[in-house]
Amino acid sequence: MMLQPEVPPGEVTGDGFEDYCILLHSNKLCVLTLANGHSLLNGDKSVTEVDFQITPTTNRMENKVIGKAKKGAQWLTHLSPICRVKCSDGTTYTLRSGIPGKLIEVNERLSTDPNLLTDKPLSEGYLAIIIPKARDWEAAQPNLLSEDSYISTIAKRGLSQVTAEESTSTSIPQSGT
């Protein structure tokens, strides 16, 4: 499912589209990735840094989840920042969760290999894994687009789209959590 921004496109950063892809697993885990229409993926952007230090006291990489109930997980709203991305041209993006829920993990590999975010956004460059409450997921669905609706939306913008075959052939790396 693709996230339809709550605010008009371009108003979050003032210079582009803030599109996210939320891959829902049958166990209700959501993998957050950048959608093909996100401004960061359109153009010749080179990512130099992915920083999970959101505030002086909140670092998403320090999220420690324990047990079946996922105790210790950081709670997110749909607008909670996951990370900040800096590009070689000086552009900075704040990437947000898009859905409310418990943060299970962030992709720590982005800290050491930030270009995974743009090179392999639907697989090794995923942002985070989030588990929403059932009622939160139901409430979020009206703001999401199906893949077909999203393809139609970005076609109107004049952008290309990763095909369904390409997006389903990628695999999300398994974590130890």
PDB file of C-alpha atoms in Angstrom:
ATOM      1  CA  MET A   1       0.000   0.000   0.000  1.00  0.00           C
ATOM      2  CA  MET A   2       1.240   3.467  -0.738  1.00  0.00           C
ATOM      3  CA  LEU A   3       0.836   6.332   1.662  1.00  0.00           C
ATOM      4  CA  GLN A   4      -1.249   9.238   0.470  1.00  0.00           C
ATOM      5  CA  PRO A   5       0.203  12.201   2.352  1.00  0.00           C
ATOM      6  CA  GLU A   6      -2.173  13.876   4.809  1.00  0.00           C
ATOM      7  CA  VAL A   7      -0.881  17.268   3.706  1.00  0.00           C
ATOM      8  CA  PRO A   8      -0.781  18.296   0.057  1.00  0.00           C
ATOM      9  CA  PRO A   9       2.328  16.915  -1.691  1.00  0.00           C
ATOM     10  CA  GLY A  10       5.325  19.170  -1.403  1.00  0.00           C
ATOM     11  CA  GLU A  11       4.184  20.992   1.727  1.00  0.00           C
ATOM     12  CA  VAL A  12       6.180  18.830   4.139  1.00  0.00           C
ATOM     13  CA  THR A  13       9.565  19.892   2.768  1.00  0.00           C
ATOM     14  CA  GLY A  14       8.385  22.595   0.414  1.00  0.00           C
ATOM     15  CA  ASP A  15      10.142  21.107  -2.586  1.00  0.00           C
ATOM     16  CA  GLY A  16       8.693  17.732  -3.504  1.00  0.00           C
ATOM     17  CA  PHE A  17       6.590  14.696  -2.820  1.00  0.00           C
ATOM     18  CA  GLU A  18       6.658  12.726   0.424  1.00  0.00           C
ATOM     19  CA  ASP A  19       5.494   9.300  -0.773  1.00  0.00           C
ATOM     20  CA  TYR A  20       6.054   6.172   1.313  1.00  0.00           C
ATOM     21  CA  CYS A  21       5.362   2.532   0.614  1.00  0.00           C
ATOM     22  CA  ILE A  22       3.999   0.410   3.441  1.00  0.00           C
ATOM     23  CA  LEU A  23       4.429  -3.297   2.812  1.00  0.00           C
ATOM     24  CA  LEU A  24       1.966  -5.225   4.974  1.00  0.00           C
ATOM     25  CA  HIS A  25       2.921  -8.767   5.933  1.00  0.00           C
ATOM     26  CA  SER A  26       0.249 -11.351   6.766  1.00  0.00           C
ATOM     27  CA  ASN A  27       1.372 -11.187  10.418  1.00  0.00           C
ATOM     28  CA  LYS A  28       0.447  -7.442  10.407  1.00  0.00           C
ATOM     29  CA  LEU A  29       4.051  -6.205  10.504  1.00  0.00           C
ATOM     30  CA  CYS A  30       4.504  -3.185   8.258  1.00  0.00           C
ATOM     31  CA  VAL A  31       7.759  -2.539   6.438  1.00  0.00           C
ATOM     32  CA  LEU A  32       8.206   1.154   5.723  1.00  0.00           C
ATOM     33  CA  THR A  33      10.048   2.064   2.518  1.00  0.00           C
ATOM     34  CA  LEU A  34      10.280   5.033   0.208  1.00  0.00           C
ATOM     35  CA  ALA A  35       7.801   4.883  -2.652  1.00  0.00           C
ATOM     36  CA  ASN A  36       9.062   5.504  -6.152  1.00  0.00           C
ATOM     37  CA  GLY A  37       7.413   8.939  -6.224  1.00  0.00           C
ATOM     38  CA  HIS A  38       9.312  10.277  -3.200  1.00  0.00           C
ATOM     39  CA  SER A  39      11.391  13.360  -4.028  1.00  0.00           C
ATOM     40  CA  LEU A  40      14.535  11.683  -2.733  1.00  0.00           C
ATOM     41  CA  LEU A  41      14.277   9.014  -5.451  1.00  0.00           C
ATOM     42  CA  ASN A  42      13.599  11.419  -8.299  1.00  0.00           C
ATOM     43  CA  GLY A  43      16.602  13.260  -9.558  1.00  0.00           C
ATOM     44  CA  ASP A  44      20.287  12.694  -9.084  1.00  0.00           C
ATOM     45  CA  LYS A  45      20.356  12.657  -5.296  1.00  0.00           C
ATOM     46  CA  SER A  46      23.334  11.132  -3.543  1.00  0.00           C
ATOM     47  CA  VAL A  47      22.652  10.335   0.103  1.00  0.00           C
ATOM     48  CA  THR A  48      25.572  11.182   2.366  1.00  0.00           C
ATOM     49  CA  GLU A  49      24.051  10.490   5.784  1.00  0.00           C
ATOM     50  CA  VAL A  50      21.069   8.811   7.434  1.00  0.00           C
ATOM     51  CA  ASP A  51      20.714  10.014  11.022  1.00  0.00           C
ATOM     52  CA  PHE A  52      18.341   8.253  13.431  1.00  0.00           C
ATOM     53  CA  GLN A  53      19.032  10.811  16.215  1.00  0.00           C
ATOM     54  CA  ILE A  54      15.674  12.609  16.068  1.00  0.00           C
ATOM     55  CA  THR A  55      16.038  14.837  19.130  1.00  0.00           C
ATOM     56  CA  PRO A  56      18.805  15.195  21.698  1.00  0.00           C
ATOM     57  CA  THR A  57      17.054  12.500  23.769  1.00  0.00           C
ATOM     58  CA  THR A  58      15.505  10.279  21.031  1.00  0.00           C
ATOM     59  CA  ASN A  59      17.629   7.998  18.915  1.00  0.00           C
ATOM     60  CA  ARG A  60      15.621   5.461  16.887  1.00  0.00           C
ATOM     61  CA  MET A  61      18.619   3.090  16.837  1.00  0.00           C
ATOM     62  CA  GLU A  62      18.397   2.807  20.630  1.00  0.00           C
ATOM     63  CA  ASN A  63      14.927   1.260  20.313  1.00  0.00           C
ATOM     64  CA  LYS A  64      15.166  -2.021  22.256  1.00  0.00           C
ATOM     65  CA  VAL A  65      12.248  -4.403  21.840  1.00  0.00           C
ATOM     66  CA  ILE A  66      11.822  -7.405  24.121  1.00  0.00           C
ATOM     67  CA  GLY A  67       9.441 -10.355  23.973  1.00  0.00           C
ATOM     68  CA  LYS A  68       6.220 -11.192  22.229  1.00  0.00           C
ATOM     69  CA  ALA A  69       4.487  -8.042  23.514  1.00  0.00           C
ATOM     70  CA  LYS A  70       7.345  -5.925  22.060  1.00  0.00           C
ATOM     71  CA  LYS A  71       8.020  -4.205  25.392  1.00  0.00           C
ATOM     72  CA  GLY A  72      10.270  -1.197  25.163  1.00  0.00           C
ATOM     73  CA  ALA A  73       9.235  -0.314  21.624  1.00  0.00           C
ATOM     74  CA  GLN A  74       8.999   3.383  20.834  1.00  0.00           C
ATOM     75  CA  TRP A  75       5.445   4.493  20.016  1.00  0.00           C
ATOM     76  CA  LEU A  76       5.015   6.404  16.783  1.00  0.00           C
ATOM     77  CA  THR A  77       2.280   8.599  15.362  1.00  0.00           C
ATOM     78  CA  HIS A  78       1.798   8.803  11.609  1.00  0.00           C
ATOM     79  CA  LEU A  79       3.922  11.973  11.581  1.00  0.00           C
ATOM     80  CA  SER A  80       6.741  10.741  13.852  1.00  0.00           C
ATOM     81  CA  PRO A  81      10.180  11.199  12.295  1.00  0.00           C
ATOM     82  CA  ILE A  82      12.098   7.974  11.689  1.00  0.00           C
ATOM     83  CA  CYS A  83      15.318   9.572  10.456  1.00  0.00           C
ATOM     84  CA  ARG A  84      16.868  12.570   8.781  1.00  0.00           C
ATOM     85  CA  VAL A  85      18.585  12.149   5.441  1.00  0.00           C
ATOM     86  CA  LYS A  86      21.284  14.485   4.146  1.00  0.00           C
ATOM     87  CA  CYS A  87      22.221  14.615   0.469  1.00  0.00           C
ATOM     88  CA  SER A  88      25.406  15.782  -1.228  1.00  0.00           C
ATOM     89  CA  ASP A  89      23.578  18.808  -2.698  1.00  0.00           C
ATOM     90  CA  GLY A  90      22.745  20.055   0.819  1.00  0.00           C
ATOM     91  CA  THR A  91      19.111  18.914   0.758  1.00  0.00           C
ATOM     92  CA  THR A  92      17.803  17.435   4.009  1.00  0.00           C
ATOM     93  CA  TYR A  93      14.731  15.217   4.300  1.00  0.00           C
ATOM     94  CA  THR A  94      12.875  14.180   7.434  1.00  0.00           C
ATOM     95  CA  LEU A  95      11.422  10.735   6.760  1.00  0.00           C
ATOM     96  CA  ARG A  96       8.278   9.960   8.772  1.00  0.00           C
ATOM     97  CA  SER A  97       6.553   6.780   9.897  1.00  0.00           C
ATOM     98  CA  GLY A  98       3.338   7.269   7.927  1.00  0.00           C
ATOM     99  CA  ILE A  99       1.371   4.998  10.261  1.00  0.00           C
ATOM    100  CA  PRO A 100       0.922   4.883  14.026  1.00  0.00           C
ATOM    101  CA  GLY A 101       2.296   1.906  15.900  1.00  0.00           C
ATOM    102  CA  LYS A 102       5.217   0.374  17.756  1.00  0.00           C
ATOM    103  CA  LEU A 103       8.648   0.769  16.190  1.00  0.00           C
ATOM    104  CA  ILE A 104      10.080  -2.744  16.042  1.00  0.00           C
ATOM    105  CA  GLU A 105      13.353  -1.846  14.338  1.00  0.00           C
ATOM    106  CA  VAL A 106      15.063   0.609  12.050  1.00  0.00           C
ATOM    107  CA  ASN A 107      17.383  -0.414   9.259  1.00  0.00           C
ATOM    108  CA  GLU A 108      20.731   0.216  10.935  1.00  0.00           C
ATOM    109  CA  ARG A 109      22.578  -0.605   7.699  1.00  0.00           C
ATOM    110  CA  LEU A 110      21.483   2.795   6.388  1.00  0.00           C
ATOM    111  CA  SER A 111      23.899   4.421   8.863  1.00  0.00           C
ATOM    112  CA  THR A 112      26.903   2.748   7.254  1.00  0.00           C
ATOM    113  CA  ASP A 113      25.572   2.443   3.685  1.00  0.00           C
ATOM    114  CA  PRO A 114      23.170   5.379   3.186  1.00  0.00           C
ATOM    115  CA  ASN A 115      22.854   4.891  -0.573  1.00  0.00           C
ATOM    116  CA  LEU A 116      20.840   1.702   0.037  1.00  0.00           C
ATOM    117  CA  LEU A 117      17.959   4.106   0.601  1.00  0.00           C
ATOM    118  CA  THR A 118      18.030   5.200  -3.043  1.00  0.00           C
ATOM    119  CA  ASP A 119      19.640   2.159  -4.673  1.00  0.00           C
ATOM    120  CA  LYS A 120      17.343  -0.513  -3.190  1.00  0.00           C
ATOM    121  CA  PRO A 121      14.419   1.298  -1.529  1.00  0.00           C
ATOM    122  CA  LEU A 122      11.985  -1.643  -1.585  1.00  0.00           C
ATOM    123  CA  SER A 123      14.382  -4.231  -0.195  1.00  0.00           C
ATOM    124  CA  GLU A 124      17.701  -3.655   1.581  1.00  0.00           C
ATOM    125  CA  GLY A 125      17.028   0.087   1.810  1.00  0.00           C
ATOM    126  CA  TYR A 126      13.845  -0.204   3.880  1.00  0.00           C
ATOM    127  CA  LEU A 127      13.455   2.372   6.664  1.00  0.00           C
ATOM    128  CA  ALA A 128      11.750   0.586   9.525  1.00  0.00           C
ATOM    129  CA  ILE A 129       9.475  -2.187  10.685  1.00  0.00           C
ATOM    130  CA  ILE A 130       6.364  -1.044  12.539  1.00  0.00           C
ATOM    131  CA  ILE A 131       3.522  -2.997  14.093  1.00  0.00           C
ATOM    132  CA  PRO A 132       0.293  -0.986  14.268  1.00  0.00           C
ATOM    133  CA  LYS A 133      -2.620  -1.750  16.553  1.00  0.00           C
ATOM    134  CA  ALA A 134      -5.486  -3.286  14.583  1.00  0.00           C
ATOM    135  CA  ARG A 135      -7.715  -0.236  15.079  1.00  0.00           C
ATOM    136  CA  ASP A 136      -4.881   2.117  14.078  1.00  0.00           C
ATOM    137  CA  TRP A 137      -4.314   0.119  10.890  1.00  0.00           C
ATOM    138  CA  GLU A 138      -8.029   0.280  10.057  1.00  0.00           C
ATOM    139  CA  ALA A 139      -8.048   4.040  10.670  1.00  0.00           C
ATOM    140  CA  ALA A 140      -4.945   4.540   8.474  1.00  0.00           C
ATOM    141  CA  GLN A 141      -6.250   2.633   5.463  1.00  0.00           C
ATOM    142  CA  PRO A 142      -8.380   5.475   4.012  1.00  0.00           C
ATOM    143  CA  ASN A 143      -5.138   7.492   3.650  1.00  0.00           C
ATOM    144  CA  LEU A 144      -3.420   4.712   1.710  1.00  0.00           C
ATOM    145  CA  LEU A 145      -3.526   3.978  -1.997  1.00  0.00           C
ATOM    146  CA  SER A 146      -3.469   0.589  -3.652  1.00  0.00           C
ATOM    147  CA  GLU A 147      -0.573  -0.070  -5.993  1.00  0.00           C
ATOM    148  CA  ASP A 148      -2.779   0.555  -9.056  1.00  0.00           C
ATOM    149  CA  SER A 149      -4.086   3.857  -7.658  1.00  0.00           C
ATOM    150  CA  TYR A 150      -0.554   4.924  -6.803  1.00  0.00           C
ATOM    151  CA  ILE A 151       0.725   4.119 -10.296  1.00  0.00           C
ATOM    152  CA  SER A 152      -2.084   6.264 -11.696  1.00  0.00           C
ATOM    153  CA  THR A 153      -1.234   9.093  -9.292  1.00  0.00           C
ATOM    154  CA  ILE A 154       2.445   9.247 -10.137  1.00  0.00           C
ATOM    155  CA  ALA A 155       1.732   8.846 -13.849  1.00  0.00           C
ATOM    156  CA  LYS A 156      -0.155  12.142 -13.576  1.00  0.00           C
ATOM    157  CA  ARG A 157       3.028  13.630 -12.120  1.00  0.00           C
ATOM    158  CA  GLY A 158       5.034  12.306 -15.054  1.00  0.00           C
ATOM    159  CA  LEU A 159       7.095   9.878 -12.960  1.00  0.00           C
ATOM    160  CA  SER A 160       7.912   6.243 -13.635  1.00  0.00           C
ATOM    161  CA  GLN A 161       6.912   3.501 -11.216  1.00  0.00           C
ATOM    162  CA  VAL A 162       8.501   0.269 -10.092  1.00  0.00           C
ATOM    163  CA  THR A 163       6.292  -2.449 -11.525  1.00  0.00           C
ATOM    164  CA  ALA A 164       4.434  -4.913  -9.356  1.00  0.00           C
ATOM    165  CA  GLU A 165       6.756  -7.671 -10.598  1.00  0.00           C
ATOM    166  CA  GLU A 166       9.850  -5.732  -9.514  1.00  0.00           C
ATOM    167  CA  SER A 167       8.416  -4.802  -6.129  1.00  0.00           C
ATOM    168  CA  THR A 168       7.263  -8.319  -5.277  1.00  0.00           C
ATOM    169  CA  SER A 169      10.480  -9.944  -6.424  1.00  0.00           C
ATOM    170  CA  THR A 170      12.514  -8.056  -3.826  1.00  0.00           C
ATOM    171  CA  SER A 171      13.009  -9.556  -0.420  1.00  0.00           C
ATOM    172  CA  ILE A 172      13.114  -7.837   2.908  1.00  0.00           C
ATOM    173  CA  PRO A 173      16.091  -8.945   4.984  1.00  0.00           C
ATOM    174  CA  GLN A 174      15.263 -10.883   8.130  1.00  0.00           C
ATOM    175  CA  SER A 175      16.350  -9.397  11.419  1.00  0.00           C
ATOM    176  CA  GLY A 176      17.232 -10.920  14.704  1.00  0.00           C
ATOM    177  CA  THR A 177      14.346  -9.258  16.542  1.00  0.00           C
TER     178      THR A 177
END
